Amino acid sequence: MSNKKIRVIVKNKMAARHNFRKLTIWKEGISIVKDTYTTTKTFPKSEIYALSNQMQRCSISIPSNIAEGTSKGTDKHFTQYLETALRAAFE
């Protein structure tokens, strides 16, 4: 079997194991983003560039890091991105 075929097989197995669209945690992250944007719309205009912006960026970071982590080659790297998403949730 050629190296190219082996790489494709490994990549397909990784994708099947870490398809972020199928992960419950990613779906919940998207829900957090939607809830955050709905909530921050009610904030006073004076908070648009302060608290609202910070909350929106943090919420987007959660599913973004989960999705990015699924593209990494090892479970160790994937776990690091999950930990980054968790830190964003705490922020």
PDB file of N, CA and C in Angstrom:
ATOM      1  N   MET A   1       0.857  -1.184   0.000  1.00  0.00           N
ATOM      2  CA  MET A   1       0.000   0.000   0.000  1.00  0.00           C
ATOM      3  C   MET A   1       0.897   1.239   0.000  1.00  0.00           C
ATOM      4  N   SER A   2       0.537   2.215  -0.809  1.00  0.00           N
ATOM      5  CA  SER A   2       1.372   3.408  -0.929  1.00  0.00           C
ATOM      6  C   SER A   2       1.193   4.329   0.283  1.00  0.00           C
ATOM      7  N   ASN A   3       2.168   5.204   0.481  1.00  0.00           N
ATOM      8  CA  ASN A   3       2.098   6.176   1.583  1.00  0.00           C
ATOM      9  C   ASN A   3       0.887   7.080   1.451  1.00  0.00           C
ATOM     10  N   LYS A   4       0.562   7.441   0.208  1.00  0.00           N
ATOM     11  CA  LYS A   4      -0.582   8.322  -0.022  1.00  0.00           C
ATOM     12  C   LYS A   4      -1.877   7.653   0.435  1.00  0.00           C
ATOM     13  N   LYS A   5      -2.045   6.382   0.122  1.00  0.00           N
ATOM     14  CA  LYS A   5      -3.247   5.648   0.535  1.00  0.00           C
ATOM     15  C   LYS A   5      -3.308   5.524   2.058  1.00  0.00           C
ATOM     16  N   ILE A   6      -2.181   5.290   2.665  1.00  0.00           N
ATOM     17  CA  ILE A   6      -2.136   5.170   4.126  1.00  0.00           C
ATOM     18  C   ILE A   6      -2.542   6.485   4.776  1.00  0.00           C
ATOM     19  N   ARG A   7      -2.008   7.600   4.258  1.00  0.00           N
ATOM     20  CA  ARG A   7      -2.368   8.909   4.813  1.00  0.00           C
ATOM     21  C   ARG A   7      -3.864   9.189   4.676  1.00  0.00           C
ATOM     22  N   VAL A   8      -4.440   8.805   3.547  1.00  0.00           N
ATOM     23  CA  VAL A   8      -5.873   9.019   3.326  1.00  0.00           C
ATOM     24  C   VAL A   8      -6.684   8.185   4.314  1.00  0.00           C
ATOM     25  N   ILE A   9      -6.299   6.946   4.520  1.00  0.00           N
ATOM     26  CA  ILE A   9      -7.005   6.074   5.460  1.00  0.00           C
ATOM     27  C   ILE A   9      -6.923   6.631   6.872  1.00  0.00           C
ATOM     28  N   VAL A  10      -5.742   7.051   7.293  1.00  0.00           N
ATOM     29  CA  VAL A  10      -5.557   7.607   8.635  1.00  0.00           C
ATOM     30  C   VAL A  10      -6.386   8.879   8.785  1.00  0.00           C
ATOM     31  N   LYS A  11      -6.345   9.728   7.779  1.00  0.00           N
ATOM     32  CA  LYS A  11      -7.101  10.980   7.833  1.00  0.00           C
ATOM     33  C   LYS A  11      -8.600  10.701   7.915  1.00  0.00           C
ATOM     34  N   ASN A  12      -9.089   9.734   7.153  1.00  0.00           N
ATOM     35  CA  ASN A  12     -10.508   9.392   7.194  1.00  0.00           C
ATOM     36  C   ASN A  12     -10.919   8.829   8.549  1.00  0.00           C
ATOM     37  N   LYS A  13     -10.068   8.041   9.159  1.00  0.00           N
ATOM     38  CA  LYS A  13     -10.369   7.508  10.490  1.00  0.00           C
ATOM     39  C   LYS A  13     -10.414   8.627  11.519  1.00  0.00           C
ATOM     40  N   MET A  14      -9.473   9.567  11.419  1.00  0.00           N
ATOM     41  CA  MET A  14      -9.466  10.706  12.342  1.00  0.00           C
ATOM     42  C   MET A  14     -10.721  11.546  12.150  1.00  0.00           C
ATOM     43  N   ALA A  15     -11.096  11.780  10.909  1.00  0.00           N
ATOM     44  CA  ALA A  15     -12.288  12.586  10.629  1.00  0.00           C
ATOM     45  C   ALA A  15     -13.533  11.899  11.159  1.00  0.00           C
ATOM     46  N   ALA A  16     -13.593  10.596  11.009  1.00  0.00           N
ATOM     47  CA  ALA A  16     -14.755   9.866  11.508  1.00  0.00           C
ATOM     48  C   ALA A  16     -14.807   9.905  13.026  1.00  0.00           C
ATOM     49  N   ARG A  17     -13.651   9.880  13.648  1.00  0.00           N
ATOM     50  CA  ARG A  17     -13.591   9.879  15.102  1.00  0.00           C
ATOM     51  C   ARG A  17     -13.882  11.261  15.671  1.00  0.00           C
ATOM     52  N   HIS A  18     -13.515  12.310  14.962  1.00  0.00           N
ATOM     53  CA  HIS A  18     -13.663  13.674  15.477  1.00  0.00           C
ATOM     54  C   HIS A  18     -14.406  14.576  14.497  1.00  0.00           C
ATOM     55  N   ASN A  19     -15.561  14.173  14.038  1.00  0.00           N
ATOM     56  CA  ASN A  19     -16.361  15.042  13.184  1.00  0.00           C
ATOM     57  C   ASN A  19     -17.087  16.021  14.102  1.00  0.00           C
ATOM     58  N   PHE A  20     -16.616  17.267  14.156  1.00  0.00           N
ATOM     59  CA  PHE A  20     -17.121  18.216  15.147  1.00  0.00           C
ATOM     60  C   PHE A  20     -18.616  18.462  15.025  1.00  0.00           C
ATOM     61  N   ARG A  21     -19.186  18.363  13.832  1.00  0.00           N
ATOM     62  CA  ARG A  21     -20.627  18.608  13.660  1.00  0.00           C
ATOM     63  C   ARG A  21     -21.475  17.554  14.369  1.00  0.00           C
ATOM     64  N   LYS A  22     -20.877  16.409  14.660  1.00  0.00           N
ATOM     65  CA  LYS A  22     -21.593  15.338  15.351  1.00  0.00           C
ATOM     66  C   LYS A  22     -21.382  15.380  16.867  1.00  0.00           C
ATOM     67  N   LEU A  23     -20.471  16.197  17.318  1.00  0.00           N
ATOM     68  CA  LEU A  23     -20.172  16.254  18.754  1.00  0.00           C
ATOM     69  C   LEU A  23     -21.216  17.083  19.500  1.00  0.00           C
ATOM     70  N   THR A  24     -21.770  16.519  20.548  1.00  0.00           N
ATOM     71  CA  THR A  24     -22.758  17.223  21.367  1.00  0.00           C
ATOM     72  C   THR A  24     -22.169  18.496  21.952  1.00  0.00           C
ATOM     73  N   ILE A  25     -20.935  18.444  22.360  1.00  0.00           N
ATOM     74  CA  ILE A  25     -20.301  19.615  22.967  1.00  0.00           C
ATOM     75  C   ILE A  25     -20.201  20.771  21.971  1.00  0.00           C
ATOM     76  N   TRP A  26     -19.966  20.477  20.688  1.00  0.00           N
ATOM     77  CA  TRP A  26     -19.922  21.530  19.673  1.00  0.00           C
ATOM     78  C   TRP A  26     -21.311  22.123  19.466  1.00  0.00           C
ATOM     79  N   LYS A  27     -22.323  21.260  19.414  1.00  0.00           N
ATOM     80  CA  LYS A  27     -23.706  21.727  19.258  1.00  0.00           C
ATOM     81  C   LYS A  27     -24.114  22.622  20.429  1.00  0.00           C
ATOM     82  N   GLU A  28     -23.715  22.239  21.631  1.00  0.00           N
ATOM     83  CA  GLU A  28     -24.014  23.071  22.801  1.00  0.00           C
ATOM     84  C   GLU A  28     -23.248  24.392  22.745  1.00  0.00           C
ATOM     85  N   GLY A  29     -22.047  24.361  22.205  1.00  0.00           N
ATOM     86  CA  GLY A  29     -21.272  25.586  22.018  1.00  0.00           C
ATOM     87  C   GLY A  29     -21.973  26.548  21.075  1.00  0.00           C
ATOM     88  N   ILE A  30     -22.525  26.027  19.997  1.00  0.00           N
ATOM     89  CA  ILE A  30     -23.278  26.858  19.053  1.00  0.00           C
ATOM     90  C   ILE A  30     -24.503  27.448  19.738  1.00  0.00           C
ATOM     91  N   SER A  31     -25.146  26.671  20.585  1.00  0.00           N
ATOM     92  CA  SER A  31     -26.297  27.159  21.339  1.00  0.00           C
ATOM     93  C   SER A  31     -25.898  28.308  22.269  1.00  0.00           C
ATOM     94  N   ILE A  32     -24.726  28.195  22.884  1.00  0.00           N
ATOM     95  CA  ILE A  32     -24.212  29.266  23.749  1.00  0.00           C
ATOM     96  C   ILE A  32     -23.995  30.536  22.941  1.00  0.00           C
ATOM     97  N   VAL A  33     -23.460  30.401  21.734  1.00  0.00           N
ATOM     98  CA  VAL A  33     -23.231  31.566  20.871  1.00  0.00           C
ATOM     99  C   VAL A  33     -24.558  32.260  20.576  1.00  0.00           C
ATOM    100  N   LYS A  34     -25.556  31.493  20.182  1.00  0.00           N
ATOM    101  CA  LYS A  34     -26.867  32.065  19.863  1.00  0.00           C
ATOM    102  C   LYS A  34     -27.468  32.761  21.083  1.00  0.00           C
ATOM    103  N   ASP A  35     -27.392  32.103  22.238  1.00  0.00           N
ATOM    104  CA  ASP A  35     -27.926  32.696  23.472  1.00  0.00           C
ATOM    105  C   ASP A  35     -27.183  33.974  23.847  1.00  0.00           C
ATOM    106  N   THR A  36     -25.878  33.966  23.664  1.00  0.00           N
ATOM    107  CA  THR A  36     -25.063  35.138  23.992  1.00  0.00           C
ATOM    108  C   THR A  36     -25.445  36.327  23.113  1.00  0.00           C
ATOM    109  N   TYR A  37     -25.567  36.087  21.825  1.00  0.00           N
ATOM    110  CA  TYR A  37     -25.937  37.184  20.922  1.00  0.00           C
ATOM    111  C   TYR A  37     -27.336  37.710  21.230  1.00  0.00           C
ATOM    112  N   THR A  38     -28.266  36.816  21.567  1.00  0.00           N
ATOM    113  CA  THR A  38     -29.618  37.243  21.936  1.00  0.00           C
ATOM    114  C   THR A  38     -29.581  38.101  23.193  1.00  0.00           C
ATOM    115  N   THR A  39     -28.795  37.679  24.162  1.00  0.00           N
ATOM    116  CA  THR A  39     -28.700  38.408  25.424  1.00  0.00           C
ATOM    117  C   THR A  39     -28.011  39.755  25.248  1.00  0.00           C
ATOM    118  N   THR A  40     -26.904  39.772  24.510  1.00  0.00           N
ATOM    119  CA  THR A  40     -26.150  41.021  24.376  1.00  0.00           C
ATOM    120  C   THR A  40     -26.880  42.066  23.531  1.00  0.00           C
ATOM    121  N   LYS A  41     -27.853  41.648  22.741  1.00  0.00           N
ATOM    122  CA  LYS A  41     -28.668  42.618  21.995  1.00  0.00           C
ATOM    123  C   LYS A  41     -29.468  43.520  22.935  1.00  0.00           C
ATOM    124  N   THR A  42     -29.721  43.012  24.137  1.00  0.00           N
ATOM    125  CA  THR A  42     -30.524  43.788  25.102  1.00  0.00           C
ATOM    126  C   THR A  42     -29.669  44.728  25.946  1.00  0.00           C
ATOM    127  N   PHE A  43     -28.345  44.645  25.814  1.00  0.00           N
ATOM    128  CA  PHE A  43     -27.457  45.492  26.606  1.00  0.00           C
ATOM    129  C   PHE A  43     -27.533  46.943  26.122  1.00  0.00           C
ATOM    130  N   PRO A  44     -27.202  47.879  26.997  1.00  0.00           N
ATOM    131  CA  PRO A  44     -27.181  49.287  26.580  1.00  0.00           C
ATOM    132  C   PRO A  44     -26.130  49.531  25.492  1.00  0.00           C
ATOM    133  N   LYS A  45     -26.364  50.538  24.686  1.00  0.00           N
ATOM    134  CA  LYS A  45     -25.439  50.877  23.595  1.00  0.00           C
ATOM    135  C   LYS A  45     -24.025  51.149  24.110  1.00  0.00           C
ATOM    136  N   SER A  46     -23.923  51.630  25.314  1.00  0.00           N
ATOM    137  CA  SER A  46     -22.603  51.942  25.875  1.00  0.00           C
ATOM    138  C   SER A  46     -21.741  50.688  26.069  1.00  0.00           C
ATOM    139  N   GLU A  47     -22.350  49.518  26.031  1.00  0.00           N
ATOM    140  CA  GLU A  47     -21.614  48.268  26.231  1.00  0.00           C
ATOM    141  C   GLU A  47     -21.265  47.552  24.922  1.00  0.00           C
ATOM    142  N   ILE A  48     -21.606  48.133  23.788  1.00  0.00           N
ATOM    143  CA  ILE A  48     -21.373  47.459  22.506  1.00  0.00           C
ATOM    144  C   ILE A  48     -19.902  47.082  22.327  1.00  0.00           C
ATOM    145  N   TYR A  49     -19.001  47.985  22.650  1.00  0.00           N
ATOM    146  CA  TYR A  49     -17.570  47.729  22.416  1.00  0.00           C
ATOM    147  C   TYR A  49     -16.848  47.239  23.657  1.00  0.00           C
ATOM    148  N   ALA A  50     -17.566  46.971  24.699  1.00  0.00           N
ATOM    149  CA  ALA A  50     -16.934  46.513  25.939  1.00  0.00           C
ATOM    150  C   ALA A  50     -17.455  45.115  26.293  1.00  0.00           C
ATOM    151  N   LEU A  51     -18.397  45.067  27.189  1.00  0.00           N
ATOM    152  CA  LEU A  51     -18.883  43.796  27.701  1.00  0.00           C
ATOM    153  C   LEU A  51     -19.530  42.939  26.604  1.00  0.00           C
ATOM    154  N   SER A  52     -20.368  43.529  25.780  1.00  0.00           N
ATOM    155  CA  SER A  52     -21.043  42.768  24.713  1.00  0.00           C
ATOM    156  C   SER A  52     -20.025  42.115  23.793  1.00  0.00           C
ATOM    157  N   ASN A  53     -19.068  42.894  23.350  1.00  0.00           N
ATOM    158  CA  ASN A  53     -18.054  42.391  22.432  1.00  0.00           C
ATOM    159  C   ASN A  53     -17.248  41.267  23.061  1.00  0.00           C
ATOM    160  N   GLN A  54     -16.857  41.422  24.310  1.00  0.00           N
ATOM    161  CA  GLN A  54     -16.070  40.400  25.000  1.00  0.00           C
ATOM    162  C   GLN A  54     -16.862  39.104  25.154  1.00  0.00           C
ATOM    163  N   MET A  55     -18.116  39.217  25.522  1.00  0.00           N
ATOM    164  CA  MET A  55     -18.952  38.025  25.684  1.00  0.00           C
ATOM    165  C   MET A  55     -19.153  37.305  24.355  1.00  0.00           C
ATOM    166  N   GLN A  56     -19.342  38.064  23.302  1.00  0.00           N
ATOM    167  CA  GLN A  56     -19.534  37.460  21.988  1.00  0.00           C
ATOM    168  C   GLN A  56     -18.271  36.740  21.516  1.00  0.00           C
ATOM    169  N   ARG A  57     -17.123  37.379  21.682  1.00  0.00           N
ATOM    170  CA  ARG A  57     -15.861  36.752  21.251  1.00  0.00           C
ATOM    171  C   ARG A  57     -15.573  35.482  22.047  1.00  0.00           C
ATOM    172  N   CYS A  58     -15.846  35.512  23.347  1.00  0.00           N
ATOM    173  CA  CYS A  58     -15.623  34.311  24.171  1.00  0.00           C
ATOM    174  C   CYS A  58     -16.541  33.175  23.755  1.00  0.00           C
ATOM    175  N   SER A  59     -17.810  33.509  23.501  1.00  0.00           N
ATOM    176  CA  SER A  59     -18.752  32.452  23.138  1.00  0.00           C
ATOM    177  C   SER A  59     -18.397  31.831  21.788  1.00  0.00           C
ATOM    178  N   ILE A  60     -17.969  32.627  20.842  1.00  0.00           N
ATOM    179  CA  ILE A  60     -17.581  32.111  19.527  1.00  0.00           C
ATOM    180  C   ILE A  60     -16.340  31.232  19.633  1.00  0.00           C
ATOM    181  N   SER A  61     -15.482  31.549  20.578  1.00  0.00           N
ATOM    182  CA  SER A  61     -14.250  30.800  20.764  1.00  0.00           C
ATOM    183  C   SER A  61     -14.516  29.345  21.167  1.00  0.00           C
ATOM    184  N   ILE A  62     -15.621  29.094  21.846  1.00  0.00           N
ATOM    185  CA  ILE A  62     -15.900  27.740  22.335  1.00  0.00           C
ATOM    186  C   ILE A  62     -16.071  26.755  21.170  1.00  0.00           C
ATOM    187  N   PRO A  63     -17.091  26.919  20.304  1.00  0.00           N
ATOM    188  CA  PRO A  63     -17.222  25.944  19.217  1.00  0.00           C
ATOM    189  C   PRO A  63     -16.093  26.035  18.183  1.00  0.00           C
ATOM    190  N   SER A  64     -15.489  27.217  18.048  1.00  0.00           N
ATOM    191  CA  SER A  64     -14.385  27.362  17.093  1.00  0.00           C
ATOM    192  C   SER A  64     -13.192  26.505  17.494  1.00  0.00           C
ATOM    193  N   ASN A  65     -12.855  26.504  18.780  1.00  0.00           N
ATOM    194  CA  ASN A  65     -11.726  25.687  19.242  1.00  0.00           C
ATOM    195  C   ASN A  65     -12.040  24.199  19.161  1.00  0.00           C
ATOM    196  N   ILE A  66     -13.283  23.835  19.413  1.00  0.00           N
ATOM    197  CA  ILE A  66     -13.666  22.429  19.283  1.00  0.00           C
ATOM    198  C   ILE A  66     -13.511  21.992  17.828  1.00  0.00           C
ATOM    199  N   ALA A  67     -14.003  22.803  16.912  1.00  0.00           N
ATOM    200  CA  ALA A  67     -13.897  22.468  15.492  1.00  0.00           C
ATOM    201  C   ALA A  67     -12.439  22.404  15.050  1.00  0.00           C
ATOM    202  N   GLU A  68     -11.638  23.370  15.467  1.00  0.00           N
ATOM    203  CA  GLU A  68     -10.225  23.373  15.079  1.00  0.00           C
ATOM    204  C   GLU A  68      -9.490  22.173  15.649  1.00  0.00           C
ATOM    205  N   GLY A  69      -9.839  21.794  16.857  1.00  0.00           N
ATOM    206  CA  GLY A  69      -9.191  20.644  17.480  1.00  0.00           C
ATOM    207  C   GLY A  69      -9.431  19.347  16.739  1.00  0.00           C
ATOM    208  N   THR A  70     -10.573  19.239  16.073  1.00  0.00           N
ATOM    209  CA  THR A  70     -10.863  18.008  15.324  1.00  0.00           C
ATOM    210  C   THR A  70      -9.949  17.842  14.114  1.00  0.00           C
ATOM    211  N   SER A  71      -9.327  18.919  13.680  1.00  0.00           N
ATOM    212  CA  SER A  71      -8.443  18.820  12.513  1.00  0.00           C
ATOM    213  C   SER A  71      -7.032  18.397  12.892  1.00  0.00           C
ATOM    214  N   LYS A  72      -6.753  18.316  14.169  1.00  0.00           N
ATOM    215  CA  LYS A  72      -5.399  17.959  14.609  1.00  0.00           C
ATOM    216  C   LYS A  72      -5.184  16.462  14.536  1.00  0.00           C
ATOM    217  N   GLY A  73      -3.936  16.070  14.402  1.00  0.00           N
ATOM    218  CA  GLY A  73      -3.600  14.677  14.127  1.00  0.00           C
ATOM    219  C   GLY A  73      -3.616  13.719  15.291  1.00  0.00           C
ATOM    220  N   THR A  74      -3.626  14.218  16.511  1.00  0.00           N
ATOM    221  CA  THR A  74      -3.578  13.309  17.651  1.00  0.00           C
ATOM    222  C   THR A  74      -4.645  13.672  18.672  1.00  0.00           C
ATOM    223  N   ASP A  75      -4.970  12.693  19.500  1.00  0.00           N
ATOM    224  CA  ASP A  75      -5.931  12.950  20.578  1.00  0.00           C
ATOM    225  C   ASP A  75      -5.380  13.967  21.569  1.00  0.00           C
ATOM    226  N   LYS A  76      -4.061  13.969  21.750  1.00  0.00           N
ATOM    227  CA  LYS A  76      -3.441  14.930  22.669  1.00  0.00           C
ATOM    228  C   LYS A  76      -3.703  16.365  22.198  1.00  0.00           C
ATOM    229  N   HIS A  77      -3.513  16.616  20.908  1.00  0.00           N
ATOM    230  CA  HIS A  77      -3.763  17.952  20.374  1.00  0.00           C
ATOM    231  C   HIS A  77      -5.247  18.298  20.448  1.00  0.00           C
ATOM    232  N   PHE A  78      -6.100  17.317  20.163  1.00  0.00           N
ATOM    233  CA  PHE A  78      -7.542  17.538  20.238  1.00  0.00           C
ATOM    234  C   PHE A  78      -7.934  17.929  21.670  1.00  0.00           C
ATOM    235  N   THR A  79      -7.362  17.239  22.633  1.00  0.00           N
ATOM    236  CA  THR A  79      -7.640  17.536  24.042  1.00  0.00           C
ATOM    237  C   THR A  79      -7.193  18.947  24.402  1.00  0.00           C
ATOM    238  N   GLN A  80      -6.069  19.386  23.878  1.00  0.00           N
ATOM    239  CA  GLN A  80      -5.594  20.748  24.146  1.00  0.00           C
ATOM    240  C   GLN A  80      -6.593  21.785  23.646  1.00  0.00           C
ATOM    241  N   TYR A  81      -7.181  21.558  22.497  1.00  0.00           N
ATOM    242  CA  TYR A  81      -8.170  22.498  21.964  1.00  0.00           C
ATOM    243  C   TYR A  81      -9.461  22.455  22.778  1.00  0.00           C
ATOM    244  N   LEU A  82      -9.824  21.281  23.275  1.00  0.00           N
ATOM    245  CA  LEU A  82     -10.994  21.192  24.157  1.00  0.00           C
ATOM    246  C   LEU A  82     -10.754  21.974  25.444  1.00  0.00           C
ATOM    247  N   GLU A  83      -9.533  21.905  25.963  1.00  0.00           N
ATOM    248  CA  GLU A  83      -9.199  22.665  27.171  1.00  0.00           C
ATOM    249  C   GLU A  83      -9.240  24.167  26.901  1.00  0.00           C
ATOM    250  N   THR A  84      -8.811  24.585  25.725  1.00  0.00           N
ATOM    251  CA  THR A  84      -8.886  25.998  25.352  1.00  0.00           C
ATOM    252  C   THR A  84     -10.340  26.446  25.265  1.00  0.00           C
ATOM    253  N   ALA A  85     -11.207  25.597  24.718  1.00  0.00           N
ATOM    254  CA  ALA A  85     -12.629  25.919  24.635  1.00  0.00           C
ATOM    255  C   ALA A  85     -13.220  26.053  26.039  1.00  0.00           C
ATOM    256  N   LEU A  86     -12.786  25.193  26.944  1.00  0.00           N
ATOM    257  CA  LEU A  86     -13.273  25.270  28.323  1.00  0.00           C
ATOM    258  C   LEU A  86     -12.831  26.573  28.994  1.00  0.00           C
ATOM    259  N   ARG A  87     -11.583  26.965  28.754  1.00  0.00           N
ATOM    260  CA  ARG A  87     -11.111  28.242  29.319  1.00  0.00           C
ATOM    261  C   ARG A  87     -11.920  29.405  28.785  1.00  0.00           C
ATOM    262  N   ALA A  88     -12.302  29.361  27.513  1.00  0.00           N
ATOM    263  CA  ALA A  88     -13.134  30.426  26.929  1.00  0.00           C
ATOM    264  C   ALA A  88     -14.504  30.467  27.599  1.00  0.00           C
ATOM    265  N   ALA A  89     -15.024  29.290  27.936  1.00  0.00           N
ATOM    266  CA  ALA A  89     -16.325  29.227  28.616  1.00  0.00           C
ATOM    267  C   ALA A  89     -16.241  29.859  30.000  1.00  0.00           C
ATOM    268  N   PHE A  90     -15.128  29.661  30.681  1.00  0.00           N
ATOM    269  CA  PHE A  90     -14.955  30.254  32.013  1.00  0.00           C
ATOM    270  C   PHE A  90     -14.748  31.759  31.944  1.00  0.00           C
ATOM    271  N   GLU A  91     -14.220  32.224  30.820  1.00  0.00           N
ATOM    272  CA  GLU A  91     -13.961  33.656  30.675  1.00  0.00           C
ATOM    273  C   GLU A  91     -15.274  34.406  30.616  1.00  0.00           C
TER     274      GLU A  91
END
